[in-house]
PDB file of N, CA, C and O in Angstrom, chain B, residues numbered from 101:
ATOM      1  N   ILE B 101     -18.228 -15.736 -12.442  1.00  0.00           N
ATOM      2  CA  ILE B 101     -17.389 -15.265 -11.370  1.00  0.00           C
ATOM      3  C   ILE B 101     -17.372 -13.745 -11.426  1.00  0.00           C
ATOM      4  O   ILE B 101     -17.197 -13.145 -12.487  1.00  0.00           O
ATOM      5  N   THR B 102     -17.555 -13.151 -10.284  1.00  0.00           N
ATOM      6  CA  THR B 102     -17.514 -11.699 -10.177  1.00  0.00           C
ATOM      7  C   THR B 102     -16.384 -11.315  -9.237  1.00  0.00           C
ATOM      8  O   THR B 102     -16.242 -11.886  -8.156  1.00  0.00           O
ATOM      9  N   THR B 103     -15.584 -10.349  -9.655  1.00  0.00           N
ATOM     10  CA  THR B 103     -14.523  -9.848  -8.785  1.00  0.00           C
ATOM     11  C   THR B 103     -14.632  -8.340  -8.677  1.00  0.00           C
ATOM     12  O   THR B 103     -15.105  -7.663  -9.589  1.00  0.00           O
ATOM     13  N   ASN B 104     -14.200  -7.848  -7.580  1.00  0.00           N
ATOM     14  CA  ASN B 104     -14.162  -6.407  -7.353  1.00  0.00           C
ATOM     15  C   ASN B 104     -12.720  -6.008  -7.146  1.00  0.00           C
ATOM     16  O   ASN B 104     -11.955  -6.716  -6.491  1.00  0.00           O
ATOM     17  N   THR B 105     -12.359  -4.888  -7.698  1.00  0.00           N
ATOM     18  CA  THR B 105     -11.012  -4.378  -7.555  1.00  0.00           C
ATOM     19  C   THR B 105     -11.053  -3.152  -6.660  1.00  0.00           C
ATOM     20  O   THR B 105     -11.912  -2.283  -6.807  1.00  0.00           O
ATOM     21  N   ALA B 106     -10.122  -3.100  -5.741  1.00  0.00           N
ATOM     22  CA  ALA B 106     -10.012  -1.936  -4.863  1.00  0.00           C
ATOM     23  C   ALA B 106      -8.617  -1.343  -5.016  1.00  0.00           C
ATOM     24  O   ALA B 106      -7.637  -2.063  -5.207  1.00  0.00           O
ATOM     25  N   THR B 107      -8.549  -0.053  -4.930  1.00  0.00           N
ATOM     26  CA  THR B 107      -7.274   0.638  -5.013  1.00  0.00           C
ATOM     27  C   THR B 107      -7.089   1.463  -3.758  1.00  0.00           C
ATOM     28  O   THR B 107      -7.960   2.245  -3.377  1.00  0.00           O
ATOM     29  N   LEU B 108      -5.946   1.280  -3.119  1.00  0.00           N
ATOM     30  CA  LEU B 108      -5.613   2.084  -1.950  1.00  0.00           C
ATOM     31  C   LEU B 108      -4.775   3.257  -2.417  1.00  0.00           C
ATOM     32  O   LEU B 108      -3.705   3.078  -2.999  1.00  0.00           O
ATOM     33  N   THR B 109      -5.256   4.430  -2.165  1.00  0.00           N
ATOM     34  CA  THR B 109      -4.523   5.626  -2.529  1.00  0.00           C
ATOM     35  C   THR B 109      -4.150   6.351  -1.255  1.00  0.00           C
ATOM     36  O   THR B 109      -4.999   6.681  -0.427  1.00  0.00           O
ATOM     37  N   ARG B 110      -2.873   6.587  -1.122  1.00  0.00           N
ATOM     38  CA  ARG B 110      -2.379   7.253   0.067  1.00  0.00           C
ATOM     39  C   ARG B 110      -1.960   8.650  -0.317  1.00  0.00           C
ATOM     40  O   ARG B 110      -1.230   8.835  -1.291  1.00  0.00           O
ATOM     41  N   SER B 111      -2.406   9.622   0.423  1.00  0.00           N
ATOM     42  CA  SER B 111      -2.027  10.985   0.081  1.00  0.00           C
ATOM     43  C   SER B 111      -1.400  11.673   1.285  1.00  0.00           C
ATOM     44  O   SER B 111      -2.024  11.843   2.332  1.00  0.00           O
ATOM     45  N   GLY B 112      -0.159  12.058   1.100  1.00  0.00           N
ATOM     46  CA  GLY B 112       0.539  12.848   2.095  1.00  0.00           C
ATOM     47  C   GLY B 112       0.736  12.163   3.432  1.00  0.00           C
ATOM     48  O   GLY B 112       0.275  11.044   3.656  1.00  0.00           O
ATOM     49  N   GLY B 113       1.422  12.850   4.300  1.00  0.00           N
ATOM     50  CA  GLY B 113       1.616  12.372   5.653  1.00  0.00           C
ATOM     51  C   GLY B 113       2.614  11.239   5.758  1.00  0.00           C
ATOM     52  O   GLY B 113       3.140  10.748   4.759  1.00  0.00           O
ATOM     53  N   THR B 114       2.854  10.847   6.961  1.00  0.00           N
ATOM     54  CA  THR B 114       3.760   9.743   7.224  1.00  0.00           C
ATOM     55  C   THR B 114       3.055   8.712   8.059  1.00  0.00           C
ATOM     56  O   THR B 114       2.030   8.995   8.678  1.00  0.00           O
ATOM     57  N   GLY B 115       3.604   7.505   8.078  1.00  0.00           N
ATOM     58  CA  GLY B 115       3.025   6.438   8.871  1.00  0.00           C
ATOM     59  C   GLY B 115       3.264   6.659  10.349  1.00  0.00           C
ATOM     60  O   GLY B 115       4.168   7.394  10.747  1.00  0.00           O
ATOM     61  N   ASP B 116       2.449   6.016  11.148  1.00  0.00           N
ATOM     62  CA  ASP B 116       2.584   6.125  12.591  1.00  0.00           C
ATOM     63  C   ASP B 116       3.174   4.862  13.208  1.00  0.00           C
ATOM     64  O   ASP B 116       3.331   4.779  14.426  1.00  0.00           O
ATOM     65  N   GLY B 117       3.502   3.874  12.366  1.00  0.00           N
ATOM     66  CA  GLY B 117       4.078   2.630  12.854  1.00  0.00           C
ATOM     67  C   GLY B 117       3.057   1.600  13.292  1.00  0.00           C
ATOM     68  O   GLY B 117       3.422   0.467  13.606  1.00  0.00           O
ATOM     69  N   ASP B 118       1.789   1.967  13.320  1.00  0.00           N
ATOM     70  CA  ASP B 118       0.730   1.054  13.742  1.00  0.00           C
ATOM     71  C   ASP B 118       0.205   0.284  12.533  1.00  0.00           C
ATOM     72  O   ASP B 118      -0.877   0.569  12.020  1.00  0.00           O
ATOM     73  N   GLY B 119       0.984  -0.689  12.091  1.00  0.00           N
ATOM     74  CA  GLY B 119       0.626  -1.442  10.900  1.00  0.00           C
ATOM     75  C   GLY B 119      -0.505  -2.426  11.090  1.00  0.00           C
ATOM     76  O   GLY B 119      -1.152  -2.815  10.117  1.00  0.00           O
ATOM     77  N   ASN B 120      -0.763  -2.847  12.343  1.00  0.00           N
ATOM     78  CA  ASN B 120      -1.849  -3.810  12.561  1.00  0.00           C
ATOM     79  C   ASN B 120      -3.163  -3.128  12.918  1.00  0.00           C
ATOM     80  O   ASN B 120      -4.186  -3.793  13.084  1.00  0.00           O
ATOM     81  N   GLY B 121      -3.138  -1.818  13.035  1.00  0.00           N
ATOM     82  CA  GLY B 121      -4.373  -1.065  13.220  1.00  0.00           C
ATOM     83  C   GLY B 121      -5.032  -1.183  14.576  1.00  0.00           C
ATOM     84  O   GLY B 121      -6.239  -0.970  14.696  1.00  0.00           O
ATOM     85  N   ASP B 122      -4.257  -1.520  15.610  1.00  0.00           N
ATOM     86  CA  ASP B 122      -4.865  -1.646  16.936  1.00  0.00           C
ATOM     87  C   ASP B 122      -4.808  -0.361  17.751  1.00  0.00           C
ATOM     88  O   ASP B 122      -5.193  -0.343  18.920  1.00  0.00           O
ATOM     89  N   GLY B 123      -4.322   0.724  17.123  1.00  0.00           N
ATOM     90  CA  GLY B 123      -4.273   2.009  17.800  1.00  0.00           C
ATOM     91  C   GLY B 123      -2.989   2.264  18.565  1.00  0.00           C
ATOM     92  O   GLY B 123      -2.830   3.326  19.168  1.00  0.00           O
ATOM     93  N   LEU B 124      -2.069   1.310  18.550  1.00  0.00           N
ATOM     94  CA  LEU B 124      -0.803   1.434  19.266  1.00  0.00           C
ATOM     95  C   LEU B 124       0.363   1.122  18.349  1.00  0.00           C
ATOM     96  O   LEU B 124       0.250   0.284  17.454  1.00  0.00           O
ATOM     97  N   THR B 125       1.475   1.789  18.566  1.00  0.00           N
ATOM     98  CA  THR B 125       2.723   1.408  17.916  1.00  0.00           C
ATOM     99  C   THR B 125       3.539   0.724  18.994  1.00  0.00           C
ATOM    100  O   THR B 125       4.089   1.372  19.886  1.00  0.00           O
ATOM    101  N   ASP B 126       3.610  -0.610  18.898  1.00  0.00           N
ATOM    102  CA  ASP B 126       4.257  -1.375  19.953  1.00  0.00           C
ATOM    103  C   ASP B 126       4.896  -2.635  19.387  1.00  0.00           C
ATOM    104  O   ASP B 126       4.991  -2.804  18.171  1.00  0.00           O
ATOM    105  N   GLY B 127       5.327  -3.504  20.266  1.00  0.00           N
ATOM    106  CA  GLY B 127       6.000  -4.733  19.858  1.00  0.00           C
ATOM    107  C   GLY B 127       5.191  -5.595  18.907  1.00  0.00           C
ATOM    108  O   GLY B 127       5.763  -6.362  18.133  1.00  0.00           O
ATOM    109  N   GLN B 128       3.878  -5.484  18.951  1.00  0.00           N
ATOM    110  CA  GLN B 128       3.039  -6.282  18.060  1.00  0.00           C
ATOM    111  C   GLN B 128       3.143  -5.830  16.609  1.00  0.00           C
ATOM    112  O   GLN B 128       2.702  -6.544  15.709  1.00  0.00           O
ATOM    113  N   ASP B 129       3.714  -4.670  16.373  1.00  0.00           N
ATOM    114  CA  ASP B 129       3.888  -4.168  15.010  1.00  0.00           C
ATOM    115  C   ASP B 129       5.220  -4.578  14.399  1.00  0.00           C
ATOM    116  O   ASP B 129       5.414  -4.438  13.192  1.00  0.00           O
ATOM    117  N   ILE B 130       6.138  -5.079  15.213  1.00  0.00           N
ATOM    118  CA  ILE B 130       7.474  -5.418  14.721  1.00  0.00           C
ATOM    119  C   ILE B 130       7.431  -6.535  13.678  1.00  0.00           C
ATOM    120  O   ILE B 130       8.098  -6.436  12.649  1.00  0.00           O
ATOM    121  N   SER B 131       6.668  -7.581  13.921  1.00  0.00           N
ATOM    122  CA  SER B 131       6.635  -8.689  12.956  1.00  0.00           C
ATOM    123  C   SER B 131       6.032  -8.247  11.626  1.00  0.00           C
ATOM    124  O   SER B 131       6.476  -8.691  10.567  1.00  0.00           O
ATOM    125  N   GLY B 132       5.030  -7.384  11.672  1.00  0.00           N
ATOM    126  CA  GLY B 132       4.436  -6.877  10.438  1.00  0.00           C
ATOM    127  C   GLY B 132       5.399  -6.016   9.648  1.00  0.00           C
ATOM    128  O   GLY B 132       5.483  -6.127   8.425  1.00  0.00           O
ATOM    129  N   MET B 133       6.123  -5.160  10.342  1.00  0.00           N
ATOM    130  CA  MET B 133       7.120  -4.319   9.678  1.00  0.00           C
ATOM    131  C   MET B 133       8.212  -5.186   9.077  1.00  0.00           C
ATOM    132  O   MET B 133       8.633  -4.962   7.942  1.00  0.00           O
ATOM    133  N   SER B 134       8.674  -6.179   9.838  1.00  0.00           N
ATOM    134  CA  SER B 134       9.726  -7.081   9.347  1.00  0.00           C
ATOM    135  C   SER B 134       9.257  -7.844   8.112  1.00  0.00           C
ATOM    136  O   SER B 134       9.983  -7.939   7.123  1.00  0.00           O
ATOM    137  N   ALA B 135       8.050  -8.384   8.170  1.00  0.00           N
ATOM    138  CA  ALA B 135       7.510  -9.138   7.035  1.00  0.00           C
ATOM    139  C   ALA B 135       7.361  -8.256   5.810  1.00  0.00           C
ATOM    140  O   ALA B 135       7.643  -8.689   4.692  1.00  0.00           O
ATOM    141  N   THR B 136       6.923  -7.031   6.010  1.00  0.00           N
ATOM    142  CA  THR B 136       6.762  -6.103   4.895  1.00  0.00           C
ATOM    143  C   THR B 136       8.107  -5.803   4.251  1.00  0.00           C
ATOM    144  O   THR B 136       8.213  -5.747   3.026  1.00  0.00           O
ATOM    145  N   LEU B 137       9.133  -5.610   5.072  1.00  0.00           N
ATOM    146  CA  LEU B 137      10.464  -5.341   4.529  1.00  0.00           C
ATOM    147  C   LEU B 137      11.015  -6.542   3.761  1.00  0.00           C
ATOM    148  O   LEU B 137      11.622  -6.380   2.703  1.00  0.00           O
ATOM    149  N   ILE B 138      10.803  -7.737   4.291  1.00  0.00           N
ATOM    150  CA  ILE B 138      11.357  -8.951   3.679  1.00  0.00           C
ATOM    151  C   ILE B 138      10.614  -9.324   2.396  1.00  0.00           C
ATOM    152  O   ILE B 138      11.242  -9.630   1.382  1.00  0.00           O
ATOM    153  N   THR B 139       9.296  -9.300   2.435  1.00  0.00           N
ATOM    154  CA  THR B 139       8.504  -9.778   1.304  1.00  0.00           C
ATOM    155  C   THR B 139       8.134  -8.683   0.309  1.00  0.00           C
ATOM    156  O   THR B 139       7.861  -8.966  -0.858  1.00  0.00           O
ATOM    157  N   GLY B 140       8.126  -7.438   0.770  1.00  0.00           N
ATOM    158  CA  GLY B 140       7.677  -6.348  -0.088  1.00  0.00           C
ATOM    159  C   GLY B 140       6.183  -6.341  -0.283  1.00  0.00           C
ATOM    160  O   GLY B 140       5.666  -5.590  -1.110  1.00  0.00           O
ATOM    161  N   ASP B 141       5.470  -7.180   0.478  1.00  0.00           N
ATOM    162  CA  ASP B 141       4.023  -7.299   0.361  1.00  0.00           C
ATOM    163  C   ASP B 141       3.361  -6.181   1.147  1.00  0.00           C
ATOM    164  O   ASP B 141       3.377  -6.183   2.378  1.00  0.00           O
ATOM    165  N   LEU B 142       2.786  -5.237   0.443  1.00  0.00           N
ATOM    166  CA  LEU B 142       2.145  -4.098   1.078  1.00  0.00           C
ATOM    167  C   LEU B 142       0.649  -4.218   0.949  1.00  0.00           C
ATOM    168  O   LEU B 142       0.111  -4.247  -0.158  1.00  0.00           O
ATOM    169  N   GLN B 143      -0.020  -4.286   2.070  1.00  0.00           N
ATOM    170  CA  GLN B 143      -1.466  -4.415   2.031  1.00  0.00           C
ATOM    171  C   GLN B 143      -2.095  -3.452   3.017  1.00  0.00           C
ATOM    172  O   GLN B 143      -1.756  -3.452   4.201  1.00  0.00           O
ATOM    173  N   GLY B 144      -3.000  -2.642   2.534  1.00  0.00           N
ATOM    174  CA  GLY B 144      -3.818  -1.778   3.364  1.00  0.00           C
ATOM    175  C   GLY B 144      -3.086  -1.018   4.444  1.00  0.00           C
ATOM    176  O   GLY B 144      -2.205  -0.204   4.168  1.00  0.00           O
ATOM    177  N   ARG B 145      -3.454  -1.289   5.654  1.00  0.00           N
ATOM    178  CA  ARG B 145      -2.936  -0.566   6.815  1.00  0.00           C
ATOM    179  C   ARG B 145      -1.415  -0.671   6.934  1.00  0.00           C
ATOM    180  O   ARG B 145      -0.773   0.264   7.413  1.00  0.00           O
ATOM    181  N   GLY B 146      -0.829  -1.789   6.508  1.00  0.00           N
ATOM    182  CA  GLY B 146       0.619  -1.940   6.593  1.00  0.00           C
ATOM    183  C   GLY B 146       1.367  -0.874   5.828  1.00  0.00           C
ATOM    184  O   GLY B 146       2.343  -0.315   6.327  1.00  0.00           O
ATOM    185  N   LEU B 147       0.916  -0.587   4.613  1.00  0.00           N
ATOM    186  CA  LEU B 147       1.567   0.466   3.824  1.00  0.00           C
ATOM    187  C   LEU B 147       1.430   1.800   4.532  1.00  0.00           C
ATOM    188  O   LEU B 147       2.412   2.523   4.701  1.00  0.00           O
ATOM    189  N   CYS B 148       0.246   2.120   4.935  1.00  0.00           N
ATOM    190  CA  CYS B 148       0.025   3.412   5.583  1.00  0.00           C
ATOM    191  C   CYS B 148       0.758   3.505   6.914  1.00  0.00           C
ATOM    192  O   CYS B 148       1.329   4.546   7.239  1.00  0.00           O
ATOM    193  N   GLY B 149       0.744   2.436   7.673  1.00  0.00           N
ATOM    194  CA  GLY B 149       1.358   2.457   8.994  1.00  0.00           C
ATOM    195  C   GLY B 149       2.870   2.403   8.985  1.00  0.00           C
ATOM    196  O   GLY B 149       3.518   3.055   9.804  1.00  0.00           O
ATOM    197  N   TYR B 150       3.441   1.638   8.075  1.00  0.00           N
ATOM    198  CA  TYR B 150       4.885   1.404   8.104  1.00  0.00           C
ATOM    199  C   TYR B 150       5.697   2.335   7.211  1.00  0.00           C
ATOM    200  O   TYR B 150       6.924   2.347   7.303  1.00  0.00           O
ATOM    201  N   ASP B 151       5.052   3.107   6.358  1.00  0.00           N
ATOM    202  CA  ASP B 151       5.775   4.082   5.528  1.00  0.00           C
ATOM    203  C   ASP B 151       6.045   5.312   6.383  1.00  0.00           C
ATOM    204  O   ASP B 151       5.348   6.321   6.281  1.00  0.00           O
ATOM    205  N   MET B 152       7.045   5.213   7.211  1.00  0.00           N
ATOM    206  CA  MET B 152       7.313   6.215   8.233  1.00  0.00           C
ATOM    207  C   MET B 152       7.785   7.557   7.672  1.00  0.00           C
ATOM    208  O   MET B 152       7.559   8.595   8.294  1.00  0.00           O
ATOM    209  N   ASN B 153       8.428   7.551   6.524  1.00  0.00           N
ATOM    210  CA  ASN B 153       8.925   8.818   5.972  1.00  0.00           C
ATOM    211  C   ASN B 153       8.022   9.376   4.872  1.00  0.00           C
ATOM    212  O   ASN B 153       8.322  10.427   4.306  1.00  0.00           O
ATOM    213  N   GLY B 154       6.928   8.690   4.564  1.00  0.00           N
ATOM    214  CA  GLY B 154       5.939   9.211   3.632  1.00  0.00           C
ATOM    215  C   GLY B 154       6.351   9.264   2.185  1.00  0.00           C
ATOM    216  O   GLY B 154       5.832  10.079   1.421  1.00  0.00           O
ATOM    217  N   ASP B 155       7.301   8.386   1.781  1.00  0.00           N
ATOM    218  CA  ASP B 155       7.742   8.411   0.377  1.00  0.00           C
ATOM    219  C   ASP B 155       6.983   7.433  -0.511  1.00  0.00           C
ATOM    220  O   ASP B 155       7.305   7.287  -1.690  1.00  0.00           O
ATOM    221  N   GLY B 156       5.978   6.763   0.048  1.00  0.00           N
ATOM    222  CA  GLY B 156       5.144   5.865  -0.757  1.00  0.00           C
ATOM    223  C   GLY B 156       5.616   4.435  -0.817  1.00  0.00           C
ATOM    224  O   GLY B 156       4.971   3.603  -1.456  1.00  0.00           O
ATOM    225  N   VAL B 157       6.731   4.121  -0.168  1.00  0.00           N
ATOM    226  CA  VAL B 157       7.238   2.748  -0.105  1.00  0.00           C
ATOM    227  C   VAL B 157       7.676   2.441   1.325  1.00  0.00           C
ATOM    228  O   VAL B 157       8.000   3.340   2.101  1.00  0.00           O
ATOM    229  N   VAL B 158       7.678   1.166   1.649  1.00  0.00           N
ATOM    230  CA  VAL B 158       8.216   0.723   2.939  1.00  0.00           C
ATOM    231  C   VAL B 158       9.547   0.056   2.644  1.00  0.00           C
ATOM    232  O   VAL B 158       9.606  -0.969   1.964  1.00  0.00           O
ATOM    233  N   ASN B 159      10.625   0.655   3.169  1.00  0.00           N
ATOM    234  CA  ASN B 159      11.960   0.130   2.928  1.00  0.00           C
ATOM    235  C   ASN B 159      12.846   0.441   4.135  1.00  0.00           C
ATOM    236  O   ASN B 159      12.364   0.902   5.169  1.00  0.00           O
ATOM    237  N   THR B 160      14.135   0.184   3.989  1.00  0.00           N
ATOM    238  CA  THR B 160      15.043   0.354   5.123  1.00  0.00           C
ATOM    239  C   THR B 160      15.148   1.809   5.584  1.00  0.00           C
ATOM    240  O   THR B 160      15.588   2.058   6.706  1.00  0.00           O
ATOM    241  N   SER B 161      14.766   2.748   4.775  1.00  0.00           N
ATOM    242  CA  SER B 161      14.762   4.149   5.198  1.00  0.00           C
ATOM    243  C   SER B 161      13.729   4.410   6.289  1.00  0.00           C
ATOM    244  O   SER B 161      13.841   5.378   7.041  1.00  0.00           O
ATOM    245  N   ASP B 162      12.724   3.541   6.370  1.00  0.00           N
ATOM    246  CA  ASP B 162      11.671   3.698   7.371  1.00  0.00           C
ATOM    247  C   ASP B 162      12.045   3.091   8.725  1.00  0.00           C
ATOM    248  O   ASP B 162      11.431   3.414   9.742  1.00  0.00           O
ATOM    249  N   VAL B 163      13.043   2.220   8.736  1.00  0.00           N
ATOM    250  CA  VAL B 163      13.383   1.480   9.958  1.00  0.00           C
ATOM    251  C   VAL B 163      13.806   2.387  11.113  1.00  0.00           C
ATOM    252  O   VAL B 163      13.262   2.238  12.207  1.00  0.00           O
ATOM    253  N   PRO B 164      14.754   3.326  10.931  1.00  0.00           N
ATOM    254  CA  PRO B 164      15.129   4.171  12.070  1.00  0.00           C
ATOM    255  C   PRO B 164      13.955   4.970  12.642  1.00  0.00           C
ATOM    256  O   PRO B 164      13.859   5.160  13.855  1.00  0.00           O
ATOM    257  N   LEU B 165      13.075   5.430  11.772  1.00  0.00           N
ATOM    258  CA  LEU B 165      11.907   6.186  12.224  1.00  0.00           C
ATOM    259  C   LEU B 165      10.925   5.281  12.967  1.00  0.00           C
ATOM    260  O   LEU B 165      10.306   5.693  13.948  1.00  0.00           O
ATOM    261  N   PHE B 166      10.792   4.049  12.489  1.00  0.00           N
ATOM    262  CA  PHE B 166       9.924   3.067  13.157  1.00  0.00           C
ATOM    263  C   PHE B 166      10.457   2.752  14.548  1.00  0.00           C
ATOM    264  O   PHE B 166       9.698   2.723  15.516  1.00  0.00           O
ATOM    265  N   ILE B 167      11.751   2.519  14.647  1.00  0.00           N
ATOM    266  CA  ILE B 167      12.367   2.210  15.949  1.00  0.00           C
ATOM    267  C   ILE B 167      12.216   3.397  16.904  1.00  0.00           C
ATOM    268  O   ILE B 167      11.898   3.217  18.079  1.00  0.00           O
ATOM    269  N   ALA B 168      12.442   4.598  16.397  1.00  0.00           N
ATOM    270  CA  ALA B 168      12.270   5.780  17.236  1.00  0.00           C
ATOM    271  C   ALA B 168      10.847   5.882  17.762  1.00  0.00           C
ATOM    272  O   ALA B 168      10.630   6.248  18.917  1.00  0.00           O
ATOM    273  N   ARG B 169       9.886   5.561  16.918  1.00  0.00           N
ATOM    274  CA  ARG B 169       8.476   5.599  17.337  1.00  0.00           C
ATOM    275  C   ARG B 169       8.205   4.541  18.409  1.00  0.00           C
ATOM    276  O   ARG B 169       7.515   4.803  19.394  1.00  0.00           O
ATOM    277  N   LEU B 170       8.755   3.349  18.206  1.00  0.00           N
ATOM    278  CA  LEU B 170       8.598   2.285  19.209  1.00  0.00           C
ATOM    279  C   LEU B 170       9.156   2.703  20.567  1.00  0.00           C
ATOM    280  O   LEU B 170       8.579   2.404  21.612  1.00  0.00           O
ATOM    281  N   LEU B 171      10.286   3.399  20.528  1.00  0.00           N
ATOM    282  CA  LEU B 171      10.949   3.822  21.760  1.00  0.00           C
ATOM    283  C   LEU B 171      10.378   5.113  22.334  1.00  0.00           C
ATOM    284  O   LEU B 171      10.804   5.586  23.387  1.00  0.00           O
ATOM    285  N   GLY B 172       9.418   5.664  21.628  1.00  0.00           N
ATOM    286  CA  GLY B 172       8.766   6.882  22.107  1.00  0.00           C
ATOM    287  C   GLY B 172       9.570   8.138  21.886  1.00  0.00           C
ATOM    288  O   GLY B 172       9.360   9.145  22.562  1.00  0.00           O
ATOM    289  N   SER B 173      10.492   8.085  20.938  1.00  0.00           N
ATOM    290  CA  SER B 173      11.332   9.263  20.656  1.00  0.00           C
ATOM    291  C   SER B 173      10.634  10.222  19.725  1.00  0.00           C
ATOM    292  O   SER B 173      11.191  11.264  19.381  1.00  0.00           O
TER     293      SER B 173
END
């Protein structure tokens, strides 16, 4: 059995709310953000997209910024 390990390293910046990677921050990102908050499961684009304040974690501190982005504020 052969396995490969990958490491996602995020440097600087903040998320744009586009956790599904379709180029838009919209209603389709809400379920991903919710699931990430509930499960703590961070994978690839979700971490980068949903970490709205750039502190390296997705938590409730990111929610107001995510909502503002959804509303175009």
